[in-house]
PDB file of C-alpha atoms in Angstrom:
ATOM      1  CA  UNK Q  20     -21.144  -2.964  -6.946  1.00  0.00           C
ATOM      2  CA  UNK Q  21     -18.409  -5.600  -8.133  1.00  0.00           C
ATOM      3  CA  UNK Q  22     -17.087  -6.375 -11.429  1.00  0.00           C
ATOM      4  CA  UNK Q  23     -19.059  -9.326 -13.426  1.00  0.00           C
ATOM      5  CA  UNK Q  24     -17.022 -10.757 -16.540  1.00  0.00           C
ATOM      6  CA  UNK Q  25     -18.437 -12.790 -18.886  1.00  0.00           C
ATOM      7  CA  UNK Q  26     -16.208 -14.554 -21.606  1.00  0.00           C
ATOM      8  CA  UNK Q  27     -17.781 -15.942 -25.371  1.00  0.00           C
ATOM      9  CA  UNK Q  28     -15.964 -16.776 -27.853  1.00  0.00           C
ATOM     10  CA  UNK Q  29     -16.506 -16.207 -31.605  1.00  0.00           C
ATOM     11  CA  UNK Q  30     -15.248 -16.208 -34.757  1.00  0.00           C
ATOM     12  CA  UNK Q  31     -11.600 -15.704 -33.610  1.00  0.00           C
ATOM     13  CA  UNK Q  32     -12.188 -13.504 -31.068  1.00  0.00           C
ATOM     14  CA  UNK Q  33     -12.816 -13.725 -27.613  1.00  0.00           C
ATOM     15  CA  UNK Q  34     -15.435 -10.949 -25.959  1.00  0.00           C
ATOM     16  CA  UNK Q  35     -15.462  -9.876 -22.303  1.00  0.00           C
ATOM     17  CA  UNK Q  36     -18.876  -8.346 -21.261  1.00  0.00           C
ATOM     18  CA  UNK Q  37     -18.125  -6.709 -18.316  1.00  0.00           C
ATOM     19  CA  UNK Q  38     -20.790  -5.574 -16.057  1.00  0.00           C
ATOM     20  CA  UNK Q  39     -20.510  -2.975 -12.767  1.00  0.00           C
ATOM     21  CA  UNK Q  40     -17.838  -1.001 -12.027  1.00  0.00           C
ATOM     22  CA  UNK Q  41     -13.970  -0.217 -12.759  1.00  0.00           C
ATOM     23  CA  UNK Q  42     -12.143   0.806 -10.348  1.00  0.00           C
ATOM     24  CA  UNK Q  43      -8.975   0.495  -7.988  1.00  0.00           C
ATOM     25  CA  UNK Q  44     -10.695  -2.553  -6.155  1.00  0.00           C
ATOM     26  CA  UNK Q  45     -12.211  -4.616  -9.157  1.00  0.00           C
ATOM     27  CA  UNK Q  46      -9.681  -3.508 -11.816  1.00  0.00           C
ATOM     28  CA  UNK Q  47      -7.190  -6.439 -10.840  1.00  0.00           C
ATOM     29  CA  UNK Q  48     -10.103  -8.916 -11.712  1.00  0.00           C
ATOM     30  CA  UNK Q  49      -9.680  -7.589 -15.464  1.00  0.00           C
ATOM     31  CA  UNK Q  50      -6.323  -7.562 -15.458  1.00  0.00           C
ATOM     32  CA  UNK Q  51      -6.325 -11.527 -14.402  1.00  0.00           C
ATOM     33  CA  UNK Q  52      -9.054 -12.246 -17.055  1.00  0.00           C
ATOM     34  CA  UNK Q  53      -7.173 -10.375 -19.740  1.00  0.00           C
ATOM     35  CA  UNK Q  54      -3.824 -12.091 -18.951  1.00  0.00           C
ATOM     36  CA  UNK Q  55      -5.265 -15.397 -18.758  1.00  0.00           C
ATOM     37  CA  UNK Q  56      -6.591 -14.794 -22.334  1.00  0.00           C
ATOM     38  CA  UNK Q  57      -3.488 -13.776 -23.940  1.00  0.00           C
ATOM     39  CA  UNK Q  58      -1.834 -16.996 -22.020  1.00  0.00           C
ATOM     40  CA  UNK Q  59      -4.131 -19.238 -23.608  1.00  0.00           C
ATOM     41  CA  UNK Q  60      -3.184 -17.805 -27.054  1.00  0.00           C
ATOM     42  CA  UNK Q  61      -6.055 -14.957 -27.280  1.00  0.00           C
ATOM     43  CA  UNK Q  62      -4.415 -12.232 -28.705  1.00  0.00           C
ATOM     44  CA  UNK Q  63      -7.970 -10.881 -30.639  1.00  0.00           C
ATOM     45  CA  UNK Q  64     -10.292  -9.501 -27.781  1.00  0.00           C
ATOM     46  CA  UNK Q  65     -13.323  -7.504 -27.653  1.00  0.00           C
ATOM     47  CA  UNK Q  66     -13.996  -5.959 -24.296  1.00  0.00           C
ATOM     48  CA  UNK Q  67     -17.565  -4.715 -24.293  1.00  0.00           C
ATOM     49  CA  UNK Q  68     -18.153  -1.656 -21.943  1.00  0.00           C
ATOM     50  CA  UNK Q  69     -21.628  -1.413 -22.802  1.00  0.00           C
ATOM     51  CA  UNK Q  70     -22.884  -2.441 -18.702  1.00  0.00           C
ATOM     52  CA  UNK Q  71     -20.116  -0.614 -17.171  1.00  0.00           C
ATOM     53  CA  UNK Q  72     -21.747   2.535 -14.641  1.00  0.00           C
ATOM     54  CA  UNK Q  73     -18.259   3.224 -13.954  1.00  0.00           C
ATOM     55  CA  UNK Q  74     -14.574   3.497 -14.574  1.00  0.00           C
ATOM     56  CA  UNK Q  75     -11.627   5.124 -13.386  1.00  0.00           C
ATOM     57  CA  UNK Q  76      -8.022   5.147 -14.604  1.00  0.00           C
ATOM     58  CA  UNK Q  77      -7.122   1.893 -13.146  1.00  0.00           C
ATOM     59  CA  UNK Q  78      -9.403   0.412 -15.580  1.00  0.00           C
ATOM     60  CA  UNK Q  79      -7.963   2.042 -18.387  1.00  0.00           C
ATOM     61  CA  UNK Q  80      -3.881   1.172 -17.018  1.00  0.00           C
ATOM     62  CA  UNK Q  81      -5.900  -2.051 -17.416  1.00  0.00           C
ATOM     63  CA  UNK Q  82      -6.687  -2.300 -21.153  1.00  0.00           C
ATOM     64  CA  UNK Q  83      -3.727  -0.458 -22.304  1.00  0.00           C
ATOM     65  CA  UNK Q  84      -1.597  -3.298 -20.639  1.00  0.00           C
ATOM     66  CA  UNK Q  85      -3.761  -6.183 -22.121  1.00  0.00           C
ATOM     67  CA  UNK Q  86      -3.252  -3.949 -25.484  1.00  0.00           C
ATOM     68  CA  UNK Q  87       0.247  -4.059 -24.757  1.00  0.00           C
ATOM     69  CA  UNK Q  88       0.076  -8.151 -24.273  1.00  0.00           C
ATOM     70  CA  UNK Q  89      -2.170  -8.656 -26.856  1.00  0.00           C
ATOM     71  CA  UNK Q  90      -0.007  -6.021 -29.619  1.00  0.00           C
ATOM     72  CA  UNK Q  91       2.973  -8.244 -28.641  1.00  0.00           C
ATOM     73  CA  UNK Q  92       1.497 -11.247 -30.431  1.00  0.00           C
ATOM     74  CA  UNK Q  93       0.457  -9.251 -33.343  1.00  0.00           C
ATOM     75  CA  UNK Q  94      -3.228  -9.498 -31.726  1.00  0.00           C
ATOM     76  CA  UNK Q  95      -5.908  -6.575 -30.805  1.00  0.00           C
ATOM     77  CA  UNK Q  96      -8.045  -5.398 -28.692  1.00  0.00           C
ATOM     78  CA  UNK Q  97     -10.972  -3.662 -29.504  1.00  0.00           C
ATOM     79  CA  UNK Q  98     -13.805  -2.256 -27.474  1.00  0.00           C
ATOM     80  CA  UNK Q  99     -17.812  -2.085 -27.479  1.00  0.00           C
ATOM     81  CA  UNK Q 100     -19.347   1.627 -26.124  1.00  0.00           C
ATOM     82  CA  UNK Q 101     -21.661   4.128 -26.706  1.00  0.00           C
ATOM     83  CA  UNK Q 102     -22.217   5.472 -23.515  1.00  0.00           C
ATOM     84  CA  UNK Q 103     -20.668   9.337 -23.368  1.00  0.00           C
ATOM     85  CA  UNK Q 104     -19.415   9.117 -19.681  1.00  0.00           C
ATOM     86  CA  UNK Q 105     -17.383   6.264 -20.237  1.00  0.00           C
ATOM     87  CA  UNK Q 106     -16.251   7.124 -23.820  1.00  0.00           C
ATOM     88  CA  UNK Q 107     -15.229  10.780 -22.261  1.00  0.00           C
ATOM     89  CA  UNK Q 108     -12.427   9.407 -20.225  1.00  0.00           C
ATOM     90  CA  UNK Q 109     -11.289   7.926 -23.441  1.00  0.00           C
ATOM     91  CA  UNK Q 110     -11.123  10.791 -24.979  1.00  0.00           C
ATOM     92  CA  UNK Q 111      -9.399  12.996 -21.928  1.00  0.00           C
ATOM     93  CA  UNK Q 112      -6.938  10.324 -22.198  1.00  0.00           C
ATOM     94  CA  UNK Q 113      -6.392  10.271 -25.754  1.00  0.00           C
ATOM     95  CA  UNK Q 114      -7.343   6.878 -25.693  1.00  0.00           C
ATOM     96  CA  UNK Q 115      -9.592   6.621 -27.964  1.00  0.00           C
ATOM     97  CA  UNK Q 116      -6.298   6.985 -30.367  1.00  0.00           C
ATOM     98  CA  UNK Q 117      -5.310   4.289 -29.766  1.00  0.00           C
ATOM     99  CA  UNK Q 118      -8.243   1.474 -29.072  1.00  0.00           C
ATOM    100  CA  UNK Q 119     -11.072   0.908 -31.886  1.00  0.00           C
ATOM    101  CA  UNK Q 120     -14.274   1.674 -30.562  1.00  0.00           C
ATOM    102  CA  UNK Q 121     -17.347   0.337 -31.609  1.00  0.00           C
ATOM    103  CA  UNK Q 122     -20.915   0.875 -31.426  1.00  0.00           C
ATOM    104  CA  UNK Q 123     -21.962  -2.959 -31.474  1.00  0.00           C
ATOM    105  CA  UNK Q 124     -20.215  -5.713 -31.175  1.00  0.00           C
ATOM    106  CA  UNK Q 125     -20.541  -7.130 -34.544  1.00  0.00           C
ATOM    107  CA  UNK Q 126     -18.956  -4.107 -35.904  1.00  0.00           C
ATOM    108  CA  UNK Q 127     -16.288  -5.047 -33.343  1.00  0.00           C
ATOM    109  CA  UNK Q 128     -15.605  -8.389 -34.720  1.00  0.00           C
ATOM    110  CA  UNK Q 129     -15.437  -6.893 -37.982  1.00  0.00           C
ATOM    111  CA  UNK Q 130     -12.642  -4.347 -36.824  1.00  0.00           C
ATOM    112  CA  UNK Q 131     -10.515  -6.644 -34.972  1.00  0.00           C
TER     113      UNK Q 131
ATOM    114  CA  UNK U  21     -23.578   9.905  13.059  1.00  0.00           C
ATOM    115  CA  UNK U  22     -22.474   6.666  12.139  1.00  0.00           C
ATOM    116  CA  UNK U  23     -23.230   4.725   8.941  1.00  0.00           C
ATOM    117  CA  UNK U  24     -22.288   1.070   8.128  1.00  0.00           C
ATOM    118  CA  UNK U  25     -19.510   1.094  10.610  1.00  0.00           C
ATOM    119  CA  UNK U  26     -18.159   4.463   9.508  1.00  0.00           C
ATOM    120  CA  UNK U  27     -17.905   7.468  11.351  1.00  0.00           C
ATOM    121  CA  UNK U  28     -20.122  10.217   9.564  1.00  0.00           C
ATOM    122  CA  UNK U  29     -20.697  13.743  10.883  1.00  0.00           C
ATOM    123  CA  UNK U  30     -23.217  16.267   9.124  1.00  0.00           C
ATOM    124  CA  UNK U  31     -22.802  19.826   9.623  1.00  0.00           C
ATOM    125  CA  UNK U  32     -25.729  21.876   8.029  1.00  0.00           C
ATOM    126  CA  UNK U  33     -24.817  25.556   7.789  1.00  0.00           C
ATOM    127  CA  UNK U  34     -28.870  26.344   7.786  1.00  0.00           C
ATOM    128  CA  UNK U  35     -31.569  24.708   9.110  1.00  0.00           C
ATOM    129  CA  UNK U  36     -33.107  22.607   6.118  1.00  0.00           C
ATOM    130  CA  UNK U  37     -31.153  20.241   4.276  1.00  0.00           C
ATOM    131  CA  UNK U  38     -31.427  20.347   0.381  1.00  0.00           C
ATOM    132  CA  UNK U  39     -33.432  17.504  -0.473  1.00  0.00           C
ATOM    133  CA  UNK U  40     -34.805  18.879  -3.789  1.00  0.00           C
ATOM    134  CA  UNK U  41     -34.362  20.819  -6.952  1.00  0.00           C
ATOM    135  CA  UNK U  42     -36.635  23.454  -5.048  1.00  0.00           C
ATOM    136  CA  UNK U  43     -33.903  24.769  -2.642  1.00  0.00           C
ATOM    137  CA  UNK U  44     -30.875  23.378  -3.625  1.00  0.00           C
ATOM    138  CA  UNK U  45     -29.527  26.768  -3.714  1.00  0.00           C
ATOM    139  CA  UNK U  46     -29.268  25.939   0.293  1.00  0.00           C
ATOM    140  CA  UNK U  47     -25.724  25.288   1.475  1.00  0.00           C
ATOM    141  CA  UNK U  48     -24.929  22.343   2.610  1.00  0.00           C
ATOM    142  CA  UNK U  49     -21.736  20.544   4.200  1.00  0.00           C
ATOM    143  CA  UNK U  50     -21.092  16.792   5.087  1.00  0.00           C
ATOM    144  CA  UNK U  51     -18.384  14.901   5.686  1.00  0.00           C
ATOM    145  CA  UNK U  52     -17.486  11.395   5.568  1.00  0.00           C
ATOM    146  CA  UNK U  53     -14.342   9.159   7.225  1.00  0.00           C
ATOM    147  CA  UNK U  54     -13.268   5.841   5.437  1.00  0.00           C
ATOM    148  CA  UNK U  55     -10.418   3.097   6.167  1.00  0.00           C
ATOM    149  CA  UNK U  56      -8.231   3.870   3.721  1.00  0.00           C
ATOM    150  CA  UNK U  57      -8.824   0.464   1.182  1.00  0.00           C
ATOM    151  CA  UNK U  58      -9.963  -0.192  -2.279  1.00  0.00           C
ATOM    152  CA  UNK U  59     -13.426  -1.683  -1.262  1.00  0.00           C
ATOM    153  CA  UNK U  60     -14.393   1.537   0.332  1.00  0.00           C
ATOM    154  CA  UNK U  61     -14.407   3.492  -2.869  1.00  0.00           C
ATOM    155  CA  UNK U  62     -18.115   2.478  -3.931  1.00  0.00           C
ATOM    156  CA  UNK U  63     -18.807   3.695  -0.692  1.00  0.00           C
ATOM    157  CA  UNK U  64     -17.059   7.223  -1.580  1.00  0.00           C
ATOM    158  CA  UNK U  65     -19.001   7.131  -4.636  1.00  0.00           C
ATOM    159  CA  UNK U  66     -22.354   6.570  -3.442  1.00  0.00           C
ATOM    160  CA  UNK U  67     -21.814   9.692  -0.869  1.00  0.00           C
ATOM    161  CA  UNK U  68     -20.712  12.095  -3.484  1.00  0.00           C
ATOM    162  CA  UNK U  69     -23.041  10.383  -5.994  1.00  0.00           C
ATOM    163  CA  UNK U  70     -26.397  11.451  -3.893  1.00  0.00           C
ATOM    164  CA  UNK U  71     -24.953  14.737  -2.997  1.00  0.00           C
ATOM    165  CA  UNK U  72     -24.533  15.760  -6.047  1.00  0.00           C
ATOM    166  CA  UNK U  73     -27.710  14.669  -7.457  1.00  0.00           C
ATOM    167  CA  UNK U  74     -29.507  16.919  -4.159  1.00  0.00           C
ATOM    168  CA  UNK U  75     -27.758  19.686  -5.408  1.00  0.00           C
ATOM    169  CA  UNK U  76     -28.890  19.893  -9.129  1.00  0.00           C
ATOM    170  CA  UNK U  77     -25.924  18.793 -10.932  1.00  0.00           C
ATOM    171  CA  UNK U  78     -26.639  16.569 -14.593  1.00  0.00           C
ATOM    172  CA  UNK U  79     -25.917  13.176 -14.769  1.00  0.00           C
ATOM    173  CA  UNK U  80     -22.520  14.045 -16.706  1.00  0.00           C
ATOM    174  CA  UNK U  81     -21.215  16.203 -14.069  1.00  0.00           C
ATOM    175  CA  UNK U  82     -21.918  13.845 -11.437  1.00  0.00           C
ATOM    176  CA  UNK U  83     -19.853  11.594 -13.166  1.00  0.00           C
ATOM    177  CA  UNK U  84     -17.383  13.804 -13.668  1.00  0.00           C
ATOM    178  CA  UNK U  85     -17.244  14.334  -9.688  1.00  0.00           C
ATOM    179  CA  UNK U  86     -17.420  10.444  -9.044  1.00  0.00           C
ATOM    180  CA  UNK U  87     -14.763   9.534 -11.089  1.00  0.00           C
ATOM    181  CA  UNK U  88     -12.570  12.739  -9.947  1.00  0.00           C
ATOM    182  CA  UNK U  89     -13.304  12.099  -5.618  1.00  0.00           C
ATOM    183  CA  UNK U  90     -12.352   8.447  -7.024  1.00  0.00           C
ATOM    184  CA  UNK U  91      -8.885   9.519  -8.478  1.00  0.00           C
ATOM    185  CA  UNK U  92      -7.833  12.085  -5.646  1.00  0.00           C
ATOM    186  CA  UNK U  93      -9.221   8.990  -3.203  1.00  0.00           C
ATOM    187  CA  UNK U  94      -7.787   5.874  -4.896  1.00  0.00           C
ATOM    188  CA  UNK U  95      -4.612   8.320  -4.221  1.00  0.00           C
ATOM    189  CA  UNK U  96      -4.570   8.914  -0.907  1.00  0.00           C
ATOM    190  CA  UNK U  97      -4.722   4.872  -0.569  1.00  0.00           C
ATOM    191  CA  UNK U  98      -1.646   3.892  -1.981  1.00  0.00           C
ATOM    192  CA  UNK U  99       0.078   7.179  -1.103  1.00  0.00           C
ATOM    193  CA  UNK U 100      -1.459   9.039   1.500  1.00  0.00           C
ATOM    194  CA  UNK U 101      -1.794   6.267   3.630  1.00  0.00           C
ATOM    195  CA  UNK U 102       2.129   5.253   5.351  1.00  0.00           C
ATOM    196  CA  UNK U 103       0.486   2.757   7.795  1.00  0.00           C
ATOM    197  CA  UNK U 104      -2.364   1.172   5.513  1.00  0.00           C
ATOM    198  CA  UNK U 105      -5.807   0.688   6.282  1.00  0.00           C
ATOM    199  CA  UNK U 106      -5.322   1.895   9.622  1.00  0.00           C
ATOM    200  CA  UNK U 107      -4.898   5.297   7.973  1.00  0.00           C
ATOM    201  CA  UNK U 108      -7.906   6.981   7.206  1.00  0.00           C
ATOM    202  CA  UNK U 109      -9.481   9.122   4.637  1.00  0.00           C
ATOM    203  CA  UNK U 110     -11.722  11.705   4.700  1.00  0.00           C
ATOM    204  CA  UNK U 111     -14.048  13.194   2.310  1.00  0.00           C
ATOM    205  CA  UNK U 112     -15.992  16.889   2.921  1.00  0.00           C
ATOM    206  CA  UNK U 113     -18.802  18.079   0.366  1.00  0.00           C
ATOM    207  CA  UNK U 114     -19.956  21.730   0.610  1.00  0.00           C
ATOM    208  CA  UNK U 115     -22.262  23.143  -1.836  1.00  0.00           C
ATOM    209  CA  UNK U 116     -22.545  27.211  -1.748  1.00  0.00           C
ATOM    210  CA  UNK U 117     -23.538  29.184  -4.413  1.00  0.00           C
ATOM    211  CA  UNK U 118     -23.887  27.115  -7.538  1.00  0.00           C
ATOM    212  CA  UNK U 119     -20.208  25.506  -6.184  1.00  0.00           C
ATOM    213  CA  UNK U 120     -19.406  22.278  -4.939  1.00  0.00           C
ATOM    214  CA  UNK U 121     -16.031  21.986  -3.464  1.00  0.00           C
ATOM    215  CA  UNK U 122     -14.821  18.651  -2.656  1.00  0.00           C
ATOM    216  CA  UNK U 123     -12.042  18.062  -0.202  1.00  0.00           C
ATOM    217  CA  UNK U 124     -10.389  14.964   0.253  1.00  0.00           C
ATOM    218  CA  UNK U 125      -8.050  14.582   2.879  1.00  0.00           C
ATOM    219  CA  UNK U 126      -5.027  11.830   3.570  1.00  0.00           C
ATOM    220  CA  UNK U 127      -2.222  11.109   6.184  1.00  0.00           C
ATOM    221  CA  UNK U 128       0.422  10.686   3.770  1.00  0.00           C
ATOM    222  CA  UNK U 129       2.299  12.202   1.114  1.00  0.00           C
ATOM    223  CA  UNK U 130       0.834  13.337  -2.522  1.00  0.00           C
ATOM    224  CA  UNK U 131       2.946  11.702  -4.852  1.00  0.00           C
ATOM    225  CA  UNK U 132       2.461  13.232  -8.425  1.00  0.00           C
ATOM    226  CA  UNK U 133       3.182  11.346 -11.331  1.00  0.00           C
ATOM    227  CA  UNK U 134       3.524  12.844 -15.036  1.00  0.00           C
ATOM    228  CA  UNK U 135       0.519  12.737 -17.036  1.00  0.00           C
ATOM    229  CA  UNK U 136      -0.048  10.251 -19.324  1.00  0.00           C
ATOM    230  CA  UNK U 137       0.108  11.651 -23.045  1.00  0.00           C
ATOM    231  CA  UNK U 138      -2.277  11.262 -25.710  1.00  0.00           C
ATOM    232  CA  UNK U 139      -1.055   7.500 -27.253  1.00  0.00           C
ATOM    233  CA  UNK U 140       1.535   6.914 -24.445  1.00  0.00           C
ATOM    234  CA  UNK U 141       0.719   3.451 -23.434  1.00  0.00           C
ATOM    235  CA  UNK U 142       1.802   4.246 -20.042  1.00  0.00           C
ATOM    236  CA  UNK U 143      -0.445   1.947 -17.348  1.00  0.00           C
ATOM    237  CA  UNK U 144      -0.333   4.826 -14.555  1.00  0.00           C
ATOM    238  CA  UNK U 145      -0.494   8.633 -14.447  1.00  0.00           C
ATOM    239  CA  UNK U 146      -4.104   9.026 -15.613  1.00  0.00           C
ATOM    240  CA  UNK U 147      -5.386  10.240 -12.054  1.00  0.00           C
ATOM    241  CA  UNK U 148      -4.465  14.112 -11.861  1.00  0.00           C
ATOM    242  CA  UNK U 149      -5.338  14.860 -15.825  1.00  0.00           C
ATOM    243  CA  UNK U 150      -8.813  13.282 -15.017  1.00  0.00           C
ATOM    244  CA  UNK U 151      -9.432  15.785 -12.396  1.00  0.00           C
ATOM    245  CA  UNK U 152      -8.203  18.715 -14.480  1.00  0.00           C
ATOM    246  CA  UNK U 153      -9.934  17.922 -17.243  1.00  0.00           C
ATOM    247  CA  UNK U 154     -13.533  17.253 -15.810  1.00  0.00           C
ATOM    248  CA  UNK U 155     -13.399  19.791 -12.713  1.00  0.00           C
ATOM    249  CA  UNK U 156     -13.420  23.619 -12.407  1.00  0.00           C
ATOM    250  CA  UNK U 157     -10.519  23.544 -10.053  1.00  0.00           C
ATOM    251  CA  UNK U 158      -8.185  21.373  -8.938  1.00  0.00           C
ATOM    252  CA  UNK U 159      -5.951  22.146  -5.914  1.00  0.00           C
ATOM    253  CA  UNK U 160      -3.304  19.948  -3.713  1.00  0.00           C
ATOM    254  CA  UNK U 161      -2.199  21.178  -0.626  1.00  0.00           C
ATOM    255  CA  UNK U 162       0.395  19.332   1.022  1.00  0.00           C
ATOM    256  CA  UNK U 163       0.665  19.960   5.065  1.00  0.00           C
ATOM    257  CA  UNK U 164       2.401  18.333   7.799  1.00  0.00           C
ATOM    258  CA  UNK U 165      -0.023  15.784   8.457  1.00  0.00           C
ATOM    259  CA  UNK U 166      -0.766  14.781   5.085  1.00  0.00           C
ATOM    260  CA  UNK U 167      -2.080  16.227   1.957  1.00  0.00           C
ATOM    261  CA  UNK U 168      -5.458  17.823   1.036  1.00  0.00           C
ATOM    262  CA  UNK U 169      -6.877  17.741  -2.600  1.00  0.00           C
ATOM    263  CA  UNK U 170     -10.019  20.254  -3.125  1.00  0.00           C
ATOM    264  CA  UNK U 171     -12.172  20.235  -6.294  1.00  0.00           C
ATOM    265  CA  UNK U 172     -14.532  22.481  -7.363  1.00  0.00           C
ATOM    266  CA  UNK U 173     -17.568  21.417  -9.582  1.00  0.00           C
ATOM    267  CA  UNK U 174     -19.216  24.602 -10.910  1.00  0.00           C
ATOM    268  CA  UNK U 175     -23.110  23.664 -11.587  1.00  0.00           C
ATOM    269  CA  UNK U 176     -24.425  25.011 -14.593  1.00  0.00           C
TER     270      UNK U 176
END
């Protein structure tokens, strides 16, 4: 399965709806999509993990260096997941320290 | 037995495969031999994936052994693999006894990295604390002709 990325844009955020899977092979597709963002000025990003089967620790290098891209604007990045697979790597990581995670995305836009 | 290209062997230690939750408790042993490259890791997946399931583990655990094989895997390619994808990787499952124990197999050199700490931003180093945190066992054996990483998934 590849990685689909969808990008919509609202309020002053821009969300990524990924859909598929995470890993070493479709991980550099985020990383392109996130740096584009921050090059075009989006430092407030919701990435929305909601479709995601899978993801692995390239993934999560991923987000922490878009957070790291995004932080150095003064921006954000927030994310969108309830599903306890994916939200247990956060946590093994410590992650979820460090990235706001949301149930729904409106919340998300709220906590951005 | 070869699958999509791949060289696949299957080496049942009794007669019957386990197919079902019915006699799972069966051992069971198969292998599988990748190019070592990114776009084989679904592949990887898929095989531990439906092994796992046959044997009786919960949707979290399977997981757990997905994105574990994936870390020890996604490994061996950028380390474990001195002459790219010419260098393959390969993957045994056994289940005995309640026990899977995954072995996955390189041609190159383990190369450790510290693990990343709770809010270190660091982009790497996530691999090995993934497997110690989600399997039973975690082992890495380095030889002369490349390193061997075995998990073990107790099923509870």
């Amino acid at each position: 399965m590849d990685l689909k990325i969808d990008v919509e844009e609202k309020e002053e955020a821009v969300i990524l709806k990924l859909d598929g899977e995470v890993d070493v092979y479709t991980a550099p597709k985020l990383k392109s999509r996130l740096i584009d963002l921050v090059d075009q000025s989006k430092f407030k990003i919701i990435v929305n993990l909601e479709n995601i089967d899978f993801m692995d620790s390239s993934g999560l290098g991923v987000l922490v260096g878009g957070l790291k891209r995004v932080r150095s604007h003064d921006g954000a990045i927030a994310l969108v997941c309830t599903q306890e697979n994916i939200l247990k790597i956060f946590r093994i990581t410590g992650l979820v320290k460090v990235f706001p995670i949301f149930e729904t995305e409106s919340q998300a836009l709220q906590g951005v | 037995m070869v699958v999509n290209g791949e060289i696949r062997t299957m080496i049942k230690k009794n007669t019957h495969k386990v197919n079902s939750r019915d006699d799972r408790k069966q051992p069971i042993i198969e292998s599988l031999e990748i190019q070592s490259q990114g776009r084989k890791l679904l592949e990887v997946r898929q095989f531990v994936e439906k092994l796992a399931a046959e044997c009786g583990y919960s949707q979290s655990d399977i997981f757990d052994i997905k994105v574990s094989v994936g870390e020890a895997c996604a490994n061996a390619i950028e380390h474990g693999s001195p002459r790219g994808k010419r260098n393959r990787i390969k993957i045994v499952f056994e289940f005995i006894d309640d026990c899977a124990i995954i072995k996955i197999s390189d041609e190159g050199v383990f190369k450790p990295r510290f693990p990343a700490l709770d809010t270190q931003l660091n982009y790497r180093g996530r691999g090995i604390p993934f497997m110690l945190a989600l399997m039973d066992d975690v082992e890495i054996k380095e030889g002369e002709c490349g390193t061997t990483v075995r998990l073990v998934k107790i099923r509870n």
